[in-house]
Amino acid sequence: MRLEAVELHRLEMPLVRPFRSAHGERTSRDVLVVRVVCDEGEGWAECVAEPDPSYSPEYTAGAQAVLEDHLIPRLFGISEPFEASSVRGLLSPVVGHPMAKAAIEVALWDAQLRSQGQRLADALGGIRPLVPAGVVVGIGADAATMVAEVADRVEEGYRRVKLKIAPGADVERVRAVREAFPDLALQVDGNGAYSVADALLLSKLDEFELQYLEQPLAPDDWLASARLASQLRTPICLDEPLVSAVSVGQCLDLGACSVVNLKVGRVGGLQEAMDVYRLCIERRAGLWVGGMLETGLGRAVNVALASLAGFTMPGDLSASSRYWHEDLTEPFELKDGCLAVPTDTGLGVAPRPDMLRKNRRSVKLMKREEIRAKP
Ligand code: NPG
């Protein structure tokens, strides 16, 4: 495959309702959509970077800049045809920027697989036609509000719920939800808002039979996470620090976590995600697919990945209606607590032209012949 042109679409997509976590409140998403045009056909992907660098150092405008100035020129400069599987290596001279790298890599996978008539789920080795859905409930005003929101989600058909927590909005809220829903698969996410001094407080979560406590401590304090894990019965899951197969391996070795949240954008693409996947199976780690408020384009990748046998827990995989009045693609719908893996080739979905037009803030076209290749 040869990369001939890339279109970068910036969209502003309003969320159905505000979403609050320890990272702040979001009312819309600034979505960067990548369209690649190759000699063999076109492909699409979404960059999951946030508008501000609150989850990681990456942010949407920065991701667009590194794509325009470094990643795309580098791929334009490759004179031999290349496969999507070699994109990780081709982009490795650029340090960091995993979400930007993942966006262009996934778009190239989409182009390649469509031209080969293969579905992403099949290319990855997926086996499930349906994947169990999961939904995230943001921090509500009080326990009653959170119980009411969980009730709404359960009513919609979700069987797994993750609650966002933060200091002052934790044990009593989880208790209220657990009392109202004794059999629900329940997880909680601290988004790095706690410290080791909170070990006693966090150990109070042990009585609620949670599948895991996600990212209670600061992302870079792996040793503190290992210390905390040894004091709790609830398994610790990590998110933000797991940026590569190497970091996942080391966190598992240290006992900093026993459960892994795998996000394709955070680890820099599908090639690295599959390395993490294989490692987690080898180490018998708990494993699930994380979400970043994706449109249908990113959701399709997450659902295809979750169709692999080694994912042991439901992920942040909810129906399009959880976040969007109208999704960018054909919507993902909840059926018996599951989402269907797309049946079409490539990602199996593409942006609706009317939705691109309606939500677009800007579009930039880059053509191979007009861009000076990076050495
Ligand atoms: O269902 O897609 C979803 C949302 C899951 O809460 C979720 N994601 O901390 O993992 C997170 C959080 C997030 C959202 C992080 C957006 C970064 C950006």
XYZ file of C-alpha atoms and ligand atoms in Angstrom:
393
model
C 0.000 0.000 0.000
C 1.096 3.587 -0.704
C -0.299 6.614 1.069
C -1.427 9.195 -1.498
C -3.409 11.722 0.571
C -4.797 12.357 4.033
C -7.784 14.438 5.116
C -7.948 15.690 8.695
C -11.478 16.590 9.787
C -12.049 18.473 13.055
C -15.559 18.018 14.408
C -17.357 19.392 17.437
C -19.773 16.714 18.645
C -22.124 17.662 21.520
C -22.547 14.962 24.183
C -26.057 13.830 25.144
C -25.327 14.836 28.752
C -22.296 16.280 30.551
C -19.730 13.672 31.643
C -17.866 14.311 34.905
C -14.772 12.485 36.185
C -11.726 13.436 38.257
C -10.305 14.764 34.925
C -13.044 17.406 34.753
C -16.373 17.864 33.023
C -16.959 17.416 29.288
C -20.036 18.641 27.445
C -18.831 17.949 23.916
C -15.955 16.256 22.095
C -13.470 17.906 19.789
C -13.020 14.936 17.464
C -10.185 14.571 14.979
C -11.131 12.205 12.169
C -8.479 10.890 9.780
C -9.260 9.757 6.235
C -6.415 8.120 4.333
C -6.419 7.688 0.580
C -4.128 4.902 -0.587
C -3.469 3.399 -3.994
C -5.647 0.456 -2.883
C -8.560 2.452 -1.443
C -9.524 4.638 1.506
C -9.745 4.181 5.262
C -11.003 6.100 8.276
C -10.166 6.400 11.967
C -10.716 8.677 14.923
C -8.079 10.198 17.182
C -9.119 9.805 20.824
C -7.101 12.754 22.160
C -9.005 15.117 24.421
C -9.309 18.861 23.714
C -7.034 19.586 26.672
C -4.064 17.659 28.058
C -5.915 16.446 31.180
C -5.865 12.669 30.657
C -2.383 12.527 29.106
C -0.001 15.080 27.538
C -1.743 14.656 24.196
C -4.581 16.936 23.115
C -6.522 17.291 19.889
C -4.769 20.321 18.392
C -1.369 18.861 19.329
C -2.288 15.507 17.776
C -3.288 17.283 14.578
C -0.014 19.234 14.562
C 2.172 16.140 14.980
C 0.194 14.342 12.282
C 0.612 17.277 9.866
C 4.232 18.096 10.648
C 5.770 14.688 11.348
C 3.716 11.514 11.065
C 2.019 12.047 7.695
C 5.135 13.510 5.950
C 7.103 10.504 7.226
C 4.634 8.071 5.644
C 4.496 10.113 2.420
C 8.265 9.722 2.262
C 8.225 5.900 2.215
C 9.098 4.993 -1.352
C 8.314 1.251 -1.166
C 4.756 -0.034 -0.682
C 4.161 -0.890 2.995
C 1.680 -2.884 5.077
C -0.409 -1.497 7.942
C 1.502 -3.856 10.243
C 4.724 -1.918 9.600
C 3.322 1.538 10.460
C 4.339 1.252 14.138
C 7.964 0.693 13.102
C 7.876 3.394 10.415
C 6.633 5.973 12.931
C 8.916 4.869 15.787
C 11.504 7.634 15.174
C 8.830 10.036 16.464
C 8.816 9.746 20.251
C 5.470 9.650 22.066
C 2.164 10.912 20.584
C 0.510 7.472 20.761
C -3.035 8.710 20.074
C -1.982 10.549 16.908
C 0.006 7.489 15.769
C -2.911 5.158 16.504
C -5.272 7.331 14.430
C -3.200 7.110 11.256
C -2.288 3.444 11.845
C -5.935 2.408 12.337
C -7.020 4.361 9.237
C -4.367 2.500 7.236
C -5.568 -0.835 8.681
C -9.088 0.117 7.599
C -7.900 0.889 4.052
C -5.834 -2.281 3.793
C -8.503 -4.605 5.213
C -11.270 -3.121 3.063
C -9.162 -3.641 -0.031
C -8.497 -7.237 1.056
C -12.179 -7.850 1.878
C -11.416 -8.674 5.531
C -13.048 -7.481 8.752
C -10.894 -5.959 11.483
C -12.298 -8.419 14.046
C -11.182 -11.340 11.864
C -7.756 -9.844 11.204
C -7.211 -9.536 14.968
C -8.455 -13.063 15.676
C -11.854 -12.193 17.152
C -14.277 -15.016 17.868
C -17.394 -13.385 19.377
C -20.150 -11.977 17.151
C -21.465 -10.035 20.169
C -19.471 -8.381 22.944
C -20.803 -7.636 26.422
C -21.552 -3.934 26.791
C -20.539 -1.797 29.747
C -21.441 1.710 30.714
C -19.716 4.406 32.726
C -21.630 6.612 35.150
C -19.924 9.916 35.856
C -19.722 11.577 39.273
C -23.242 12.722 40.150
C -24.383 15.450 42.533
C -25.070 12.894 45.297
C -25.635 9.185 45.987
C -29.337 9.331 45.060
C -28.527 10.905 41.680
C -25.996 8.184 40.948
C -28.395 5.402 42.003
C -31.048 6.936 39.730
C -28.627 7.093 36.808
C -27.512 3.500 37.344
C -31.207 2.503 37.432
C -31.702 4.194 34.050
C -28.743 2.374 32.540
C -29.822 -0.994 33.969
C -33.297 -0.344 32.589
C -31.713 0.221 29.165
C -30.145 -3.230 29.415
C -26.610 -2.692 30.735
C -25.360 -5.490 32.967
C -22.033 -3.927 33.872
C -21.648 -0.432 35.299
C -18.499 1.494 36.163
C -18.832 4.353 38.618
C -16.500 7.321 38.567
C -15.356 8.222 42.064
C -13.284 11.013 43.635
C -12.429 11.994 47.216
C -15.678 13.004 48.918
C -17.757 11.177 46.317
C -16.820 7.560 46.857
C -17.616 4.939 49.536
C -21.133 6.113 50.391
C -22.106 6.400 46.740
C -20.751 2.974 45.876
C -22.553 1.588 48.931
C -25.853 3.153 47.806
C -25.486 1.705 44.304
C -24.469 -1.714 45.612
C -27.443 -1.806 47.994
C -29.821 -0.911 45.186
C -28.234 -3.412 42.754
C -26.839 -6.363 44.744
C -26.080 -8.500 41.655
C -24.827 -5.927 39.166
C -21.258 -6.307 37.816
C -19.778 -3.153 39.351
C -16.446 -1.425 38.903
C -15.098 1.934 40.082
C -12.610 4.377 38.565
C -10.657 6.947 40.601
C -8.822 8.552 37.640
C -5.720 9.112 39.798
C -7.453 11.257 42.434
C -6.251 9.383 45.558
C -2.957 8.930 47.427
C -1.500 6.021 49.428
C -2.677 7.836 52.551
C -6.203 6.903 51.404
C -5.531 3.138 51.719
C -7.848 2.745 54.690
C -10.645 4.645 52.963
C -10.208 2.650 49.745
C -10.191 -0.639 51.688
C -13.798 0.181 52.635
C -14.656 -0.556 48.991
C -13.684 -4.207 49.566
C -17.109 -5.076 50.955
C -18.876 -4.178 47.698
C -17.501 -7.080 45.622
C -16.183 -4.799 42.880
C -14.592 -6.385 39.826
C -11.784 -3.871 40.209
C -10.739 -0.451 41.450
C -9.285 1.428 38.494
C -6.432 3.931 38.687
C -6.860 5.103 42.266
C -3.374 6.692 42.439
C -1.233 8.999 40.317
C -0.299 7.325 37.012
C 3.479 7.455 37.540
C 3.543 5.968 41.040
C 3.721 2.268 40.184
C 5.307 1.291 43.506
C 2.599 3.039 45.510
C 0.025 1.202 43.414
C 1.735 -2.112 44.243
C 1.745 -1.199 47.950
C -1.935 -0.306 47.820
C -2.798 -3.481 45.880
C -1.241 -5.553 48.673
C -3.544 -3.852 51.211
C -6.840 -4.289 49.331
C -8.930 -7.303 48.452
C -10.402 -5.470 45.443
C -8.127 -6.029 42.413
C -6.369 -2.914 41.116
C -6.712 -2.053 37.428
C -4.428 0.517 35.791
C -5.242 2.833 32.895
C -3.143 5.974 32.304
C 0.341 4.453 32.928
C -0.146 1.491 30.576
C 1.302 3.093 27.460
C 3.065 0.040 25.972
C 3.505 -3.705 26.341
C 6.684 -2.977 28.334
C 4.867 -0.811 30.881
C 2.053 -3.364 31.176
C 4.592 -6.156 31.801
C 6.403 -4.140 34.453
C 3.214 -3.070 36.260
C 2.061 -6.709 36.350
C 5.500 -7.863 37.562
C 5.492 -5.261 40.325
C 1.981 -6.152 41.414
C 0.930 -2.564 40.667
C -2.146 -4.063 38.994
C -3.679 -7.433 38.219
C -6.245 -6.072 35.762
C -5.456 -4.172 32.556
C -7.546 -1.549 30.782
C -6.439 -1.719 27.139
C -6.942 1.386 25.006
C -5.685 1.318 21.415
C -5.072 5.100 21.400
C -3.143 5.105 24.666
C -0.721 2.379 23.490
C -0.198 3.901 20.020
C -2.163 1.588 17.748
C -3.343 -1.925 17.002
C 0.097 -3.504 16.635
C 1.071 -2.507 20.173
C -2.433 -3.315 21.474
C -2.029 -6.881 20.226
C 1.335 -7.159 22.005
C -0.370 -6.032 25.219
C -3.188 -8.520 24.584
C -0.787 -11.464 24.156
C 1.187 -10.456 27.234
C -1.954 -10.266 29.380
C -2.961 -13.765 28.289
C 0.519 -15.091 29.089
C 0.383 -13.490 32.557
C -3.273 -14.408 33.127
C -4.124 -10.766 33.837
C -7.700 -9.518 33.899
C -8.258 -7.645 30.642
C -10.903 -5.378 29.146
C -11.223 -2.682 26.490
C -11.296 0.914 27.734
C -13.306 3.720 26.149
C -12.627 7.408 25.561
C -16.061 8.723 24.620
C -15.502 7.615 21.039
C -17.862 8.145 18.148
C -18.909 5.050 16.232
C -15.604 5.112 14.373
C -13.492 4.489 17.484
C -16.201 2.337 19.034
C -15.979 -0.034 16.031
C -12.286 -0.620 16.772
C -13.001 -1.216 20.469
C -15.813 -3.646 19.721
C -13.687 -5.585 17.181
C -10.892 -5.865 19.753
C -13.270 -6.981 22.507
C -14.397 -9.858 20.269
C -11.109 -11.652 21.050
C -11.329 -14.526 23.520
C -8.764 -13.171 26.004
C -10.863 -10.243 27.234
C -12.045 -11.451 30.613
C -14.316 -8.550 31.606
C -16.820 -6.293 29.856
C -15.265 -3.017 28.773
C -16.323 0.626 28.452
C -18.408 -0.362 25.446
C -21.757 1.327 25.400
C -24.359 1.997 22.741
C -23.965 5.159 20.654
C -27.033 6.656 22.382
C -25.123 6.807 25.689
C -23.077 9.701 24.300
C -24.611 10.894 21.032
C -28.022 12.038 19.873
C -26.761 11.134 16.432
C -23.533 9.184 16.037
C -20.970 9.980 13.358
C -21.495 6.491 11.901
C -24.430 4.112 11.859
C -25.172 3.717 15.577
C -24.115 0.837 17.815
C -27.199 -0.475 19.601
C -27.645 -2.510 22.741
C -29.134 -5.986 22.245
C -29.505 -8.239 25.278
C -26.732 -6.366 27.075
C -24.346 -6.739 24.111
C -23.095 -4.830 21.080
C -22.775 -6.551 17.706
C -19.360 -6.682 16.062
C -19.647 -4.961 12.647
C -19.998 -7.390 9.770
C -18.582 -5.208 6.987
C -14.930 -5.199 5.965
C -12.316 -2.998 7.622
C -13.716 -1.224 10.694
C -17.152 -2.048 9.297
C -18.395 1.534 9.685
C -17.543 4.900 8.102
C -18.542 8.480 8.907
C -21.886 9.559 7.511
C -21.229 12.384 5.014
C -24.136 14.419 6.456
C -22.730 14.089 9.993
C -19.249 15.124 8.815
C -20.757 18.202 7.160
C -23.006 19.074 10.086
C -20.358 18.861 12.837
C -17.225 19.927 10.946
C -15.173 22.861 12.178
C -12.333 22.458 9.683
C -10.878 20.087 7.131
C -7.327 19.905 5.880
C -6.222 17.951 2.831
C -2.592 16.834 2.508
C -1.372 15.309 -0.745
C 1.735 13.236 -1.136
C 3.061 15.223 -4.108
C 2.641 18.545 -2.289
C 4.376 17.625 0.966
C 8.120 17.488 1.344
C 8.867 14.097 2.872
C 10.668 13.886 6.225
C 14.027 12.154 6.013
O -17.591 4.843 27.696
O -16.143 5.652 26.329
C -16.634 5.574 27.441
C -16.076 6.423 28.554
C -15.184 5.673 29.433
O -14.857 6.894 31.439
C -14.433 6.580 30.359
N -13.282 7.040 29.918
O -10.957 7.764 32.390
O -11.070 6.117 31.011
C -11.424 7.235 31.394
C -12.489 7.975 30.628
C -11.945 8.950 29.636
C -12.813 9.544 28.773
C -10.644 9.256 29.573
C -12.361 10.436 27.810
C -10.182 10.157 28.640
C -11.061 10.728 27.764
